[in-house]
C-alpha positions as semicolon CSV with decimal commas, in nm:
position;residue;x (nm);y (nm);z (nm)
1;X;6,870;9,964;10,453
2;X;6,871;9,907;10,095
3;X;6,602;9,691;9,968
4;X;6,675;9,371;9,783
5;X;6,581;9,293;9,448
6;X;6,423;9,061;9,347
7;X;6,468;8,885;8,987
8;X;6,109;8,765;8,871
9;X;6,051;8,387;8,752
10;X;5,773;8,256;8,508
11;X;5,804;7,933;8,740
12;X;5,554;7,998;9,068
13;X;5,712;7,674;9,258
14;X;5,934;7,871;9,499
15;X;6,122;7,533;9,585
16;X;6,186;7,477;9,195
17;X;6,327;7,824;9,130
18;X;6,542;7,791;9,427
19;X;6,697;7,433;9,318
20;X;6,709;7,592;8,964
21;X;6,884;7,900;9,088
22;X;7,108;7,721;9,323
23;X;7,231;7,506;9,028
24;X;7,240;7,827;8,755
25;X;7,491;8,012;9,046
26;X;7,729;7,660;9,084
27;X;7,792;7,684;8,713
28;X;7,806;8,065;8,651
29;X;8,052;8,049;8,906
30;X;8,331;7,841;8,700
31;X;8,228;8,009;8,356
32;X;8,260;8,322;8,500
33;X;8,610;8,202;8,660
34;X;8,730;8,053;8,337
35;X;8,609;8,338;8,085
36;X;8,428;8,597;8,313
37;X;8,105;8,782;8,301
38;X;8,122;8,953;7,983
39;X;8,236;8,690;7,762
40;X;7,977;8,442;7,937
41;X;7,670;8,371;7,722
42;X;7,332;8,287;7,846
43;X;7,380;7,968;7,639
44;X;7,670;7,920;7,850
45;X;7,543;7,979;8,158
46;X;7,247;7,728;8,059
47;X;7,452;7,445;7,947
48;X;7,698;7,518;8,263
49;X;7,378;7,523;8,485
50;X;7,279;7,164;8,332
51;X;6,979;7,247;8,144
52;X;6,836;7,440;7,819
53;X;6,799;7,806;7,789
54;X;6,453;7,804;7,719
55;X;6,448;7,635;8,066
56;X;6,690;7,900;8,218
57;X;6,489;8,210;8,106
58;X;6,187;8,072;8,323
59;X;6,409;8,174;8,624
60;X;6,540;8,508;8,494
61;X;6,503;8,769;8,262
62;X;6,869;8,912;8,142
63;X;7,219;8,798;8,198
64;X;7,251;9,021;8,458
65;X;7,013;8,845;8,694
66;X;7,261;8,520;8,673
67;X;7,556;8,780;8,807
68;X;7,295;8,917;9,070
69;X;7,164;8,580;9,211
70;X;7,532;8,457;9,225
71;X;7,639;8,787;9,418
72;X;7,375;8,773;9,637
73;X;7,383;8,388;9,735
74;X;7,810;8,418;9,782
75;X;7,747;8,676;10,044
76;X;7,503;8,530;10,223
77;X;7,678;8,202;10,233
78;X;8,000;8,384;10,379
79;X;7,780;8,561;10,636
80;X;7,630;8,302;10,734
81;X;7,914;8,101;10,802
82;X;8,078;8,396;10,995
83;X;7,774;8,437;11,228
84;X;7,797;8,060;11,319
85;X;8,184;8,115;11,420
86;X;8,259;8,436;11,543
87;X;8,186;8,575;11,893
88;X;8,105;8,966;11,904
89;X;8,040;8,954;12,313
90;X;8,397;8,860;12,409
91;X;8,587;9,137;12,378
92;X;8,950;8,982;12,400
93;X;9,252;8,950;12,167
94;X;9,172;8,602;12,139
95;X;8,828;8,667;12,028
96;X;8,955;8,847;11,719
97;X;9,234;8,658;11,659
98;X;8,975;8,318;11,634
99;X;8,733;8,549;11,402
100;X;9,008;8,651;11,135
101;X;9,101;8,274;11,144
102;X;8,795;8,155;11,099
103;X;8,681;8,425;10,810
104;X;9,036;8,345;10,628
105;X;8,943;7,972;10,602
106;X;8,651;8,029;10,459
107;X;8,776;8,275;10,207
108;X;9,008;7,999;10,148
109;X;8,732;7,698;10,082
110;X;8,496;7,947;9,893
111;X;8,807;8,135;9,699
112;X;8,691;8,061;9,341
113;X;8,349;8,300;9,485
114;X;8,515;8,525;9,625
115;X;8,722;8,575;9,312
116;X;8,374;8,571;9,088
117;X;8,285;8,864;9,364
118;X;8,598;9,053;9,322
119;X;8,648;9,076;8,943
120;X;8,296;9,062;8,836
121;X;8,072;9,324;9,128
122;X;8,113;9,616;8,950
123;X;7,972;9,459;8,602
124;X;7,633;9,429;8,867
125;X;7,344;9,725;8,728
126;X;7,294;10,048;8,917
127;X;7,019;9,925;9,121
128;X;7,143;9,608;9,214
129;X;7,499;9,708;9,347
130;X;7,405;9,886;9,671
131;X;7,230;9,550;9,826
132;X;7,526;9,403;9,760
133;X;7,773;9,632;9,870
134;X;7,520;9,695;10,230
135;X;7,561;9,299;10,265
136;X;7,969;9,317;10,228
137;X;7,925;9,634;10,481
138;X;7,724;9,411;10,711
139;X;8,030;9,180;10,726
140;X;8,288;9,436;10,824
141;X;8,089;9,572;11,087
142;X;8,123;9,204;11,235
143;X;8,469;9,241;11,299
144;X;8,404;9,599;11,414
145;X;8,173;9,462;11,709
146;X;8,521;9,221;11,797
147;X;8,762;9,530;11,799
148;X;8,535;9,763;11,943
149;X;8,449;9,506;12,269
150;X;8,864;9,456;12,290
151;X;8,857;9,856;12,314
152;X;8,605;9,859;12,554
153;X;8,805;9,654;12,757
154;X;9,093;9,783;12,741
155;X;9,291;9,526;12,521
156;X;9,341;9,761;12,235
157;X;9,400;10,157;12,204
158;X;9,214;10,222;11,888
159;X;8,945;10,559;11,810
160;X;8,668;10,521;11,612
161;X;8,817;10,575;11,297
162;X;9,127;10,348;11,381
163;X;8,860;10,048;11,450
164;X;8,682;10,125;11,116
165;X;8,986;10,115;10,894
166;X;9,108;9,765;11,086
167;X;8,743;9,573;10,996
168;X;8,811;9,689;10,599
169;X;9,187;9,545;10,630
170;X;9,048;9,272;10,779
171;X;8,831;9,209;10,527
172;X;9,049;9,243;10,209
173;X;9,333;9,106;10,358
174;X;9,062;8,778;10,377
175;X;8,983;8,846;9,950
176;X;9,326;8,879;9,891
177;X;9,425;8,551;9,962
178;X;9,160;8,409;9,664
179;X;9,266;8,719;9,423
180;X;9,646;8,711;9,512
181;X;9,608;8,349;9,505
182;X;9,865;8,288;9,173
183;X;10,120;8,383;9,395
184;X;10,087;8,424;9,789
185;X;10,031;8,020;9,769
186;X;10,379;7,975;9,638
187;X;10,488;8,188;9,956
188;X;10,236;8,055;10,229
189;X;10,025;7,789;10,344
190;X;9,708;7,910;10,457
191;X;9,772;7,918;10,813
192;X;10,094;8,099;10,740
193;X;9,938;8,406;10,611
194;X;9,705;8,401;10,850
195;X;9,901;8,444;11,122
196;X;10,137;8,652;10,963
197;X;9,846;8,905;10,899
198;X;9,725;8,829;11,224
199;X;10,095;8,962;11,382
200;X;10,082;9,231;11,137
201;X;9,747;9,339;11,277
202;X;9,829;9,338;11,640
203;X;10,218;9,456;11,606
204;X;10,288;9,679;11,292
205;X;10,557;9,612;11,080
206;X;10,788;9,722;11,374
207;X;10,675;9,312;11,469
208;X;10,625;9,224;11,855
209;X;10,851;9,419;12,112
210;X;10,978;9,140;12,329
């Protein structure tokens, strides 16, 4: 497992840099929405966050901490969420069909994130970007657990490879709805394109055989 890193602070209250952190993340967030990483100064980011940048360079050392900490925190917010809502033990159609609904909503409450994540991850440094990418891994292995209990009884007829490639679709067909966004709302509501993909999943683009 790749190690996390961790971004130093000046400040030794772990409660403070936490608060700090949690409100540096909320506004790098809609900077990095409105104008993205690159063209996001520290300044910025400090006057976004709600306080000086003297005071925001007690809680990290270079730019690239802020896109880090706010990588870091979106995926373990999403995970977290997941674990609380979707059951790996079942094994059943319905099982899976209740986890890709429930990680769809909360792609759709935490979209602006998840758009942060997808436009702005590969701006992260070398050593940073493999904890990241293990944590997004950690989340499509959820959904593997679902498929591979409906395999195991006998609800779907997928090989290994087959039930790998399904958790990834999964899971970017979930992004896509935050970075598609400017136009799959004009065609869908929410639980439309869920259960669209959801159809799409089970059936093909053949659609159900009645």
């Amino acid at each position: 497992m790749t190690t996390k890193r961790e971004v130093p602070a000046s400040v030794k209250d772990e409660k403070l840099i936490q608060k700090r952190r949690d409100q540096m993340i909320k506004g790098a967030v809609k900077l990095f929405i409105n104008k993205g990483f690159h063209r996001s100064t520290t300044r910025e980011i400090a006057k976004a966050a709600g306080f000086s940048i003297g005071t925001l360079y007690e809680y990290i050392r270079k730019k690239e901490d802020v896109l880090y900490l706010v990588c870091d925190a979106i995926y373990d917010q999403v995970q977290e969420r997941l674990q609380e809502v979707i059951d790996t033990d079942r094994g059943n159609i319905e099982s899976l069909r209740e986890a890709v609904r429930a990680y769809f909503k909360v792609m759709d409450e935490m979209q602006d994130e998840v758009l942060v994540m997808y436009q702005e991850a590969k701006s992260l440094t070398k050593d940073a970007l493999p904890y990241v990418l293990e944590k997004e891994l950690d989340m499509v292995a959820m959904f593997q657990k679902v498929i591979e209990g409906c395999v195991r009884n006998k609800e779907l007829m997928l090989n290994e490879q087959e039930i790998k490639l399904v958790s990834h679709n999964i899971f970017v067909q979930g992004q896509m709805w935050a970075f598609r966004r400017w136009i799959l709302r004009k065609l869908y509501t929410l639980e439309e394109y869920t259960e669209l993909q959801i159809n799409q999943l089970l059936y093909g683009v053949q659609g159900r055989k009645e």
